[in-house]
Amino acid sequence: MKWIVLFLLFSSSLFAQIGGEDEVYLNGDRIEAKFNGGGLDKFYEYINANFDFSKVSKPGRMVTAFTVNELGEIKNIKVVQFVDVETASEIVRVLKNAPKWKPATRGGKPISVEIKFPLDFKFSKKV
C-alpha cells in the first residue's frame, strides 16, 4: 500500500504546472523566441554588426534584460549590470533599433518572454 501512495504522489507531480508569471510546462509545448530564424547566436551577430564598440572605455561585463512581447517587439529594456554609462546607453540604442523577433509560443499562441543578455568586453594588448 505504501508503494502505491508513493507512486501516485510522484506520477501526479510529473504532470503538474506552476501557475502565474513563472509557469513551468513539463510536456514541452513552449517554443522559445527566435531572432532572424535563429537563437541568441543570431542576436549576437546583430549586436556585433550594430554596436559602436568605440563607446566602450573599459573591460567588463554588461547584462541587459528585455521582454520579447507577443508581437515580437523588444520592450522593457533594463541594464542590470553595466561597465559605464556610455556603454549602457549604446546597448539600449541598439536594442531599441533591433528588428522584430519571432515571438515565443505556448500551445501555439504567442507569449511574452524575458531574455537576459550578457556581453563581455575585453581589450587585447596591441603588439
CSV table of N, CA and C in Angstrom, one decimal:
chain,number,residue,atom,x,y,z
A,1,MET,N,0.8,-1.2,0.0
A,1,MET,CA,0.0,0.0,0.0
A,1,MET,C,0.9,1.3,0.0
A,2,LYS,N,2.0,1.2,0.8
A,2,LYS,CA,2.9,2.4,0.9
A,2,LYS,C,3.4,2.7,-0.5
A,3,TRP,N,3.7,1.7,-1.3
A,3,TRP,CA,4.3,1.9,-2.7
A,3,TRP,C,3.3,2.5,-3.6
A,4,ILE,N,2.1,2.2,-3.5
A,4,ILE,CA,1.0,2.7,-4.3
A,4,ILE,C,0.8,4.2,-4.0
A,5,VAL,N,0.9,4.6,-2.8
A,5,VAL,CA,0.8,6.0,-2.4
A,5,VAL,C,1.9,6.8,-3.0
A,6,LEU,N,3.2,6.3,-2.8
A,6,LEU,CA,4.3,7.0,-3.3
A,6,LEU,C,4.2,7.1,-4.8
A,7,PHE,N,3.8,6.1,-5.5
A,7,PHE,CA,3.7,6.1,-7.0
A,7,PHE,C,2.7,7.2,-7.4
A,8,LEU,N,1.6,7.2,-6.7
A,8,LEU,CA,0.5,8.2,-7.0
A,8,LEU,C,1.1,9.6,-6.8
A,9,LEU,N,1.8,9.9,-5.7
A,9,LEU,CA,2.4,11.2,-5.5
A,9,LEU,C,3.4,11.6,-6.5
A,10,PHE,N,4.2,10.7,-6.9
A,10,PHE,CA,5.3,11.1,-7.9
A,10,PHE,C,4.7,11.2,-9.3
A,11,SER,N,3.7,10.3,-9.7
A,11,SER,CA,3.2,10.4,-11.0
A,11,SER,C,2.3,11.6,-11.2
A,12,SER,N,1.6,12.0,-10.2
A,12,SER,CA,0.8,13.2,-10.3
A,12,SER,C,1.6,14.5,-10.4
A,13,SER,N,2.8,14.5,-9.8
A,13,SER,CA,3.7,15.7,-9.9
A,13,SER,C,4.3,15.8,-11.2
A,14,LEU,N,4.4,14.7,-12.0
A,14,LEU,CA,5.0,14.8,-13.3
A,14,LEU,C,4.2,15.6,-14.3
A,15,PHE,N,2.9,15.7,-14.0
A,15,PHE,CA,2.0,16.4,-14.9
A,15,PHE,C,1.6,17.8,-14.4
A,16,ALA,N,2.2,18.2,-13.3
A,16,ALA,CA,1.8,19.5,-12.6
A,16,ALA,C,2.3,20.7,-13.4
A,17,GLN,N,1.6,21.8,-13.2
A,17,GLN,CA,2.0,23.0,-13.8
A,17,GLN,C,2.0,24.0,-12.6
A,18,ILE,N,3.0,24.9,-12.7
A,18,ILE,CA,3.0,26.0,-11.7
A,18,ILE,C,2.4,27.2,-12.4
A,19,GLY,N,1.4,27.8,-11.8
A,19,GLY,CA,0.7,28.9,-12.4
A,19,GLY,C,1.4,30.2,-12.2
A,20,GLY,N,0.9,31.3,-12.9
A,20,GLY,CA,1.5,32.6,-12.7
A,20,GLY,C,2.5,33.0,-13.7
A,21,GLU,N,3.3,34.0,-13.4
A,21,GLU,CA,4.3,34.5,-14.4
A,21,GLU,C,5.3,33.5,-14.8
A,22,ASP,N,5.8,32.7,-13.8
A,22,ASP,CA,6.9,31.7,-14.0
A,22,ASP,C,6.3,30.3,-14.1
A,23,GLU,N,5.5,30.1,-15.2
A,23,GLU,CA,4.9,28.8,-15.4
A,23,GLU,C,5.9,27.8,-15.9
A,24,VAL,N,5.8,26.6,-15.5
A,24,VAL,CA,6.7,25.5,-15.9
A,24,VAL,C,5.8,24.5,-16.6
A,25,TYR,N,6.1,24.2,-17.8
A,25,TYR,CA,5.3,23.2,-18.5
A,25,TYR,C,6.2,22.0,-18.8
A,26,LEU,N,5.8,20.9,-18.3
A,26,LEU,CA,6.7,19.7,-18.4
A,26,LEU,C,6.5,18.9,-19.7
A,27,ASN,N,5.4,19.2,-20.4
A,27,ASN,CA,5.2,18.5,-21.7
A,27,ASN,C,5.8,19.1,-22.9
A,28,GLY,N,6.6,20.2,-22.7
A,28,GLY,CA,7.4,20.7,-23.8
A,28,GLY,C,6.6,21.5,-24.9
A,29,ASP,N,5.5,22.1,-24.6
A,29,ASP,CA,4.7,22.8,-25.6
A,29,ASP,C,5.2,24.2,-25.8
A,30,ARG,N,6.2,24.7,-25.1
A,30,ARG,CA,6.7,26.0,-25.2
A,30,ARG,C,7.8,26.1,-26.2
A,31,ILE,N,7.7,27.0,-27.2
A,31,ILE,CA,8.8,27.2,-28.2
A,31,ILE,C,9.4,28.6,-27.9
A,32,GLU,N,10.7,28.7,-27.8
A,32,GLU,CA,11.4,29.9,-27.5
A,32,GLU,C,11.3,30.9,-28.6
A,33,ALA,N,11.5,32.2,-28.3
A,33,ALA,CA,11.6,33.3,-29.3
A,33,ALA,C,12.8,33.1,-30.2
A,34,LYS,N,12.7,33.5,-31.4
A,34,LYS,CA,13.8,33.4,-32.4
A,34,LYS,C,14.1,34.7,-33.0
A,35,PHE,N,15.3,35.0,-33.2
A,35,PHE,CA,15.8,36.2,-33.9
A,35,PHE,C,16.3,35.9,-35.3
A,36,ASN,N,15.7,36.4,-36.3
A,36,ASN,CA,16.2,36.2,-37.7
A,36,ASN,C,16.4,34.7,-38.0
A,37,GLY,N,15.4,33.9,-37.6
A,37,GLY,CA,15.5,32.5,-37.9
A,37,GLY,C,16.4,31.6,-37.0
A,38,GLY,N,17.1,32.3,-36.0
A,38,GLY,CA,18.0,31.6,-35.2
A,38,GLY,C,17.7,31.9,-33.7
A,39,GLY,N,18.7,31.6,-32.9
A,39,GLY,CA,18.5,31.9,-31.5
A,39,GLY,C,19.4,33.1,-31.1
A,40,LEU,N,20.0,33.0,-29.9
A,40,LEU,CA,20.8,34.1,-29.4
A,40,LEU,C,22.1,34.3,-30.2
A,41,ASP,N,22.5,33.2,-30.9
A,41,ASP,CA,23.7,33.4,-31.7
A,41,ASP,C,23.5,34.4,-32.8
A,42,LYS,N,22.3,34.3,-33.4
A,42,LYS,CA,22.0,35.3,-34.5
A,42,LYS,C,21.8,36.7,-33.9
A,43,PHE,N,21.3,36.8,-32.6
A,43,PHE,CA,21.2,38.1,-32.0
A,43,PHE,C,22.6,38.7,-31.7
A,44,TYR,N,23.5,37.8,-31.2
A,44,TYR,CA,24.9,38.3,-31.0
A,44,TYR,C,25.5,38.9,-32.3
A,45,GLU,N,25.2,38.2,-33.5
A,45,GLU,CA,25.7,38.7,-34.7
A,45,GLU,C,25.1,40.1,-35.0
A,46,TYR,N,23.8,40.3,-34.7
A,46,TYR,CA,23.2,41.6,-34.9
A,46,TYR,C,23.9,42.7,-34.0
A,47,ILE,N,24.1,42.3,-32.8
A,47,ILE,CA,24.8,43.2,-31.8
A,47,ILE,C,26.1,43.6,-32.3
A,48,ASN,N,26.9,42.6,-32.7
A,48,ASN,CA,28.3,42.9,-33.2
A,48,ASN,C,28.3,43.8,-34.4
A,49,ALA,N,27.3,43.6,-35.3
A,49,ALA,CA,27.2,44.5,-36.5
A,49,ALA,C,26.8,45.9,-36.2
A,50,ASN,N,26.0,46.1,-35.2
A,50,ASN,CA,25.4,47.4,-34.9
A,50,ASN,C,25.9,48.2,-33.7
A,51,PHE,N,26.6,47.5,-32.8
A,51,PHE,CA,27.1,48.2,-31.6
A,51,PHE,C,28.4,49.0,-31.9
A,52,ASP,N,28.4,50.2,-31.5
A,52,ASP,CA,29.6,51.1,-31.7
A,52,ASP,C,30.6,50.8,-30.5
A,53,PHE,N,31.6,49.9,-30.8
A,53,PHE,CA,32.5,49.5,-29.8
A,53,PHE,C,33.5,50.6,-29.3
A,54,SER,N,33.5,51.7,-30.1
A,54,SER,CA,34.3,52.8,-29.6
A,54,SER,C,33.8,53.5,-28.4
A,55,LYS,N,32.5,53.2,-28.1
A,55,LYS,CA,31.9,53.7,-26.8
A,55,LYS,C,32.3,53.0,-25.6
A,56,VAL,N,33.0,51.8,-25.7
A,56,VAL,CA,33.4,51.0,-24.6
A,56,VAL,C,34.7,51.6,-24.1
A,57,SER,N,34.8,52.0,-22.8
A,57,SER,CA,36.0,52.6,-22.3
A,57,SER,C,36.9,51.7,-21.5
A,58,LYS,N,36.2,50.6,-21.0
A,58,LYS,CA,37.0,49.7,-20.1
A,58,LYS,C,36.4,48.3,-20.2
A,59,PRO,N,37.2,47.3,-19.9
A,59,PRO,CA,36.7,45.9,-20.0
A,59,PRO,C,35.7,45.6,-18.8
A,60,GLY,N,34.9,44.6,-19.0
A,60,GLY,CA,33.9,44.3,-18.0
A,60,GLY,C,32.7,43.5,-18.6
A,61,ARG,N,31.8,43.2,-17.8
A,61,ARG,CA,30.6,42.5,-18.2
A,61,ARG,C,29.4,43.4,-18.1
A,62,MET,N,28.5,43.4,-19.1
A,62,MET,CA,27.3,44.2,-19.0
A,62,MET,C,26.2,43.1,-19.3
A,63,VAL,N,25.1,43.2,-18.5
A,63,VAL,CA,24.0,42.3,-18.6
A,63,VAL,C,22.7,43.2,-18.8
A,64,THR,N,22.0,42.9,-19.9
A,64,THR,CA,20.7,43.5,-20.1
A,64,THR,C,19.6,42.5,-20.0
A,65,ALA,N,18.4,43.0,-19.7
A,65,ALA,CA,17.2,42.2,-19.7
A,65,ALA,C,16.2,42.9,-20.5
A,66,PHE,N,15.4,42.2,-21.3
A,66,PHE,CA,14.4,42.8,-22.1
A,66,PHE,C,13.3,41.8,-22.3
A,67,THR,N,12.1,42.3,-22.7
A,67,THR,CA,11.0,41.4,-23.0
A,67,THR,C,10.8,41.3,-24.5
A,68,VAL,N,10.6,40.1,-25.0
A,68,VAL,CA,10.1,40.0,-26.4
A,68,VAL,C,8.6,39.7,-26.3
A,69,ASN,N,7.8,40.7,-26.7
A,69,ASN,CA,6.4,40.5,-26.5
A,69,ASN,C,5.7,39.7,-27.5
A,70,GLU,N,4.4,39.5,-27.4
A,70,GLU,CA,3.6,38.7,-28.3
A,70,GLU,C,3.7,39.1,-29.8
A,71,LEU,N,4.1,40.3,-30.0
A,71,LEU,CA,4.2,40.8,-31.4
A,71,LEU,C,5.7,40.7,-31.9
A,72,GLY,N,6.6,40.2,-31.0
A,72,GLY,CA,8.0,40.1,-31.4
A,72,GLY,C,8.8,41.3,-31.2
A,73,GLU,N,8.2,42.3,-30.5
A,73,GLU,CA,8.9,43.6,-30.3
A,73,GLU,C,9.7,43.5,-29.0
A,74,ILE,N,10.9,44.2,-29.0
A,74,ILE,CA,11.7,44.3,-27.7
A,74,ILE,C,11.1,45.4,-26.9
A,75,LYS,N,10.7,45.1,-25.7
A,75,LYS,CA,10.2,46.1,-24.7
A,75,LYS,C,10.9,45.9,-23.4
A,76,ASN,N,10.6,46.9,-22.5
A,76,ASN,CA,11.1,46.8,-21.1
A,76,ASN,C,12.6,46.6,-21.0
A,77,ILE,N,13.4,47.3,-21.7
A,77,ILE,CA,14.8,47.2,-21.7
A,77,ILE,C,15.4,47.7,-20.4
A,78,LYS,N,16.2,46.8,-19.8
A,78,LYS,CA,16.8,47.2,-18.5
A,78,LYS,C,18.3,46.8,-18.6
A,79,VAL,N,19.2,47.7,-18.1
A,79,VAL,CA,20.6,47.3,-18.0
A,79,VAL,C,20.8,46.9,-16.5
A,80,VAL,N,21.0,45.6,-16.3
A,80,VAL,CA,21.0,45.1,-15.0
A,80,VAL,C,22.4,45.3,-14.4
A,81,GLN,N,23.4,45.1,-15.2
A,81,GLN,CA,24.8,45.3,-14.8
A,81,GLN,C,25.5,46.0,-15.9
A,82,PHE,N,26.3,47.1,-15.6
A,82,PHE,CA,26.9,47.8,-16.7
A,82,PHE,C,28.4,48.2,-16.4
A,83,VAL,N,29.1,48.4,-17.4
A,83,VAL,CA,30.5,48.8,-17.4
A,83,VAL,C,30.6,50.3,-17.1
A,84,ASP,N,30.0,51.1,-17.9
A,84,ASP,CA,29.9,52.5,-17.7
A,84,ASP,C,28.6,53.0,-18.4
A,85,VAL,N,28.3,54.3,-18.2
A,85,VAL,CA,27.0,54.8,-18.7
A,85,VAL,C,27.0,54.9,-20.2
A,86,GLU,N,28.1,55.3,-20.8
A,86,GLU,CA,28.1,55.4,-22.3
A,86,GLU,C,27.9,54.1,-23.0
A,87,THR,N,28.5,53.0,-22.4
A,87,THR,CA,28.3,51.7,-23.0
A,87,THR,C,26.9,51.2,-22.8
A,88,ALA,N,26.3,51.5,-21.6
A,88,ALA,CA,24.9,51.1,-21.3
A,88,ALA,C,24.0,51.8,-22.3
A,89,SER,N,24.2,53.1,-22.5
A,89,SER,CA,23.4,53.9,-23.4
A,89,SER,C,23.5,53.3,-24.9
A,90,GLU,N,24.6,52.9,-25.3
A,90,GLU,CA,24.8,52.3,-26.6
A,90,GLU,C,24.0,51.0,-26.8
A,91,ILE,N,24.1,50.1,-25.8
A,91,ILE,CA,23.3,48.9,-25.9
A,91,ILE,C,21.8,49.1,-25.9
A,92,VAL,N,21.4,50.1,-25.2
A,92,VAL,CA,19.9,50.5,-25.2
A,92,VAL,C,19.5,51.0,-26.6
A,93,ARG,N,20.4,51.8,-27.2
A,93,ARG,CA,20.1,52.3,-28.5
A,93,ARG,C,20.0,51.1,-29.5
A,94,VAL,N,21.0,50.2,-29.5
A,94,VAL,CA,21.0,49.1,-30.4
A,94,VAL,C,19.7,48.2,-30.2
A,95,LEU,N,19.4,47.9,-28.9
A,95,LEU,CA,18.2,47.1,-28.7
A,95,LEU,C,16.9,47.8,-29.1
A,96,LYS,N,16.8,49.1,-29.0
A,96,LYS,CA,15.6,49.8,-29.4
A,96,LYS,C,15.4,49.8,-30.9
A,97,ASN,N,16.6,49.7,-31.7
A,97,ASN,CA,16.5,49.6,-33.1
A,97,ASN,C,16.5,48.2,-33.7
A,98,ALA,N,16.5,47.2,-32.9
A,98,ALA,CA,16.5,45.8,-33.3
A,98,ALA,C,15.3,45.5,-34.1
A,99,PRO,N,15.4,44.6,-35.1
A,99,PRO,CA,14.2,44.2,-35.8
A,99,PRO,C,13.4,43.2,-34.9
A,100,LYS,N,12.2,43.0,-35.3
A,100,LYS,CA,11.3,42.1,-34.6
A,100,LYS,C,11.8,40.7,-34.5
A,101,TRP,N,11.5,40.0,-33.4
A,101,TRP,CA,11.7,38.6,-33.2
A,101,TRP,C,10.5,37.8,-33.7
A,102,LYS,N,10.7,36.5,-33.8
A,102,LYS,CA,9.5,35.6,-33.9
A,102,LYS,C,9.2,35.3,-32.4
A,103,PRO,N,8.0,35.7,-32.0
A,103,PRO,CA,7.7,35.5,-30.5
A,103,PRO,C,7.7,34.1,-30.1
A,104,ALA,N,7.9,33.9,-28.8
A,104,ALA,CA,7.8,32.6,-28.2
A,104,ALA,C,6.3,32.2,-28.2
A,105,THR,N,6.1,30.9,-28.2
A,105,THR,CA,4.7,30.4,-28.2
A,105,THR,C,4.5,29.3,-27.1
A,106,ARG,N,3.3,29.2,-26.6
A,106,ARG,CA,2.9,28.2,-25.7
A,106,ARG,C,1.6,27.7,-26.2
A,107,GLY,N,1.5,26.4,-26.5
A,107,GLY,CA,0.3,25.9,-27.0
A,107,GLY,C,-0.1,26.5,-28.3
A,108,GLY,N,0.9,26.9,-29.1
A,108,GLY,CA,0.6,27.5,-30.4
A,108,GLY,C,0.2,29.0,-30.4
A,109,LYS,N,0.2,29.6,-29.2
A,109,LYS,CA,-0.2,31.0,-29.1
A,109,LYS,C,1.0,31.8,-28.6
A,110,PRO,N,1.2,33.0,-29.2
A,110,PRO,CA,2.4,33.9,-28.9
A,110,PRO,C,2.3,34.3,-27.4
A,111,ILE,N,3.5,34.3,-26.8
A,111,ILE,CA,3.6,34.8,-25.4
A,111,ILE,C,4.7,35.8,-25.3
A,112,SER,N,4.7,36.6,-24.2
A,112,SER,CA,5.9,37.4,-23.9
A,112,SER,C,6.9,36.6,-23.1
A,113,VAL,N,8.2,36.8,-23.3
A,113,VAL,CA,9.2,36.2,-22.5
A,113,VAL,C,10.3,37.2,-22.2
A,114,GLU,N,10.9,37.1,-21.1
A,114,GLU,CA,12.0,38.0,-20.7
A,114,GLU,C,13.3,37.2,-21.1
A,115,ILE,N,14.3,38.0,-21.6
A,115,ILE,CA,15.6,37.5,-22.0
A,115,ILE,C,16.6,38.2,-21.3
A,116,LYS,N,17.6,37.5,-20.7
A,116,LYS,CA,18.7,38.2,-20.1
A,116,LYS,C,19.9,37.9,-21.0
A,117,PHE,N,20.6,39.0,-21.3
A,117,PHE,CA,21.6,39.0,-22.4
A,117,PHE,C,22.9,39.6,-21.9
A,118,PRO,N,23.9,38.7,-21.6
A,118,PRO,CA,25.2,39.2,-21.2
A,118,PRO,C,26.1,39.6,-22.3
A,119,LEU,N,26.9,40.6,-22.1
A,119,LEU,CA,28.0,40.9,-23.1
A,119,LEU,C,29.3,41.2,-22.3
A,120,ASP,N,30.4,40.5,-22.7
A,120,ASP,CA,31.7,40.7,-22.1
A,120,ASP,C,32.5,41.6,-23.0
A,121,PHE,N,33.2,42.6,-22.4
A,121,PHE,CA,34.0,43.5,-23.2
A,121,PHE,C,35.5,43.2,-22.7
A,122,LYS,N,36.3,42.9,-23.6
A,122,LYS,CA,37.7,42.6,-23.3
A,122,LYS,C,38.6,43.4,-24.3
A,123,PHE,N,39.7,43.9,-23.8
A,123,PHE,CA,40.6,44.6,-24.6
A,123,PHE,C,41.9,43.8,-24.8
A,124,SER,N,42.3,43.7,-26.1
A,124,SER,CA,43.5,42.9,-26.3
A,124,SER,C,44.7,43.9,-26.4
A,125,LYS,N,45.8,43.4,-26.0
A,125,LYS,CA,47.0,44.3,-26.0
A,125,LYS,C,47.6,44.4,-27.4
A,126,LYS,N,47.9,45.6,-27.8
A,126,LYS,CA,48.4,45.8,-29.2
A,126,LYS,C,49.9,45.5,-29.1
A,127,VAL,N,50.4,44.8,-30.1
A,127,VAL,CA,51.8,44.4,-30.2
A,127,VAL,C,52.6,45.4,-31.1
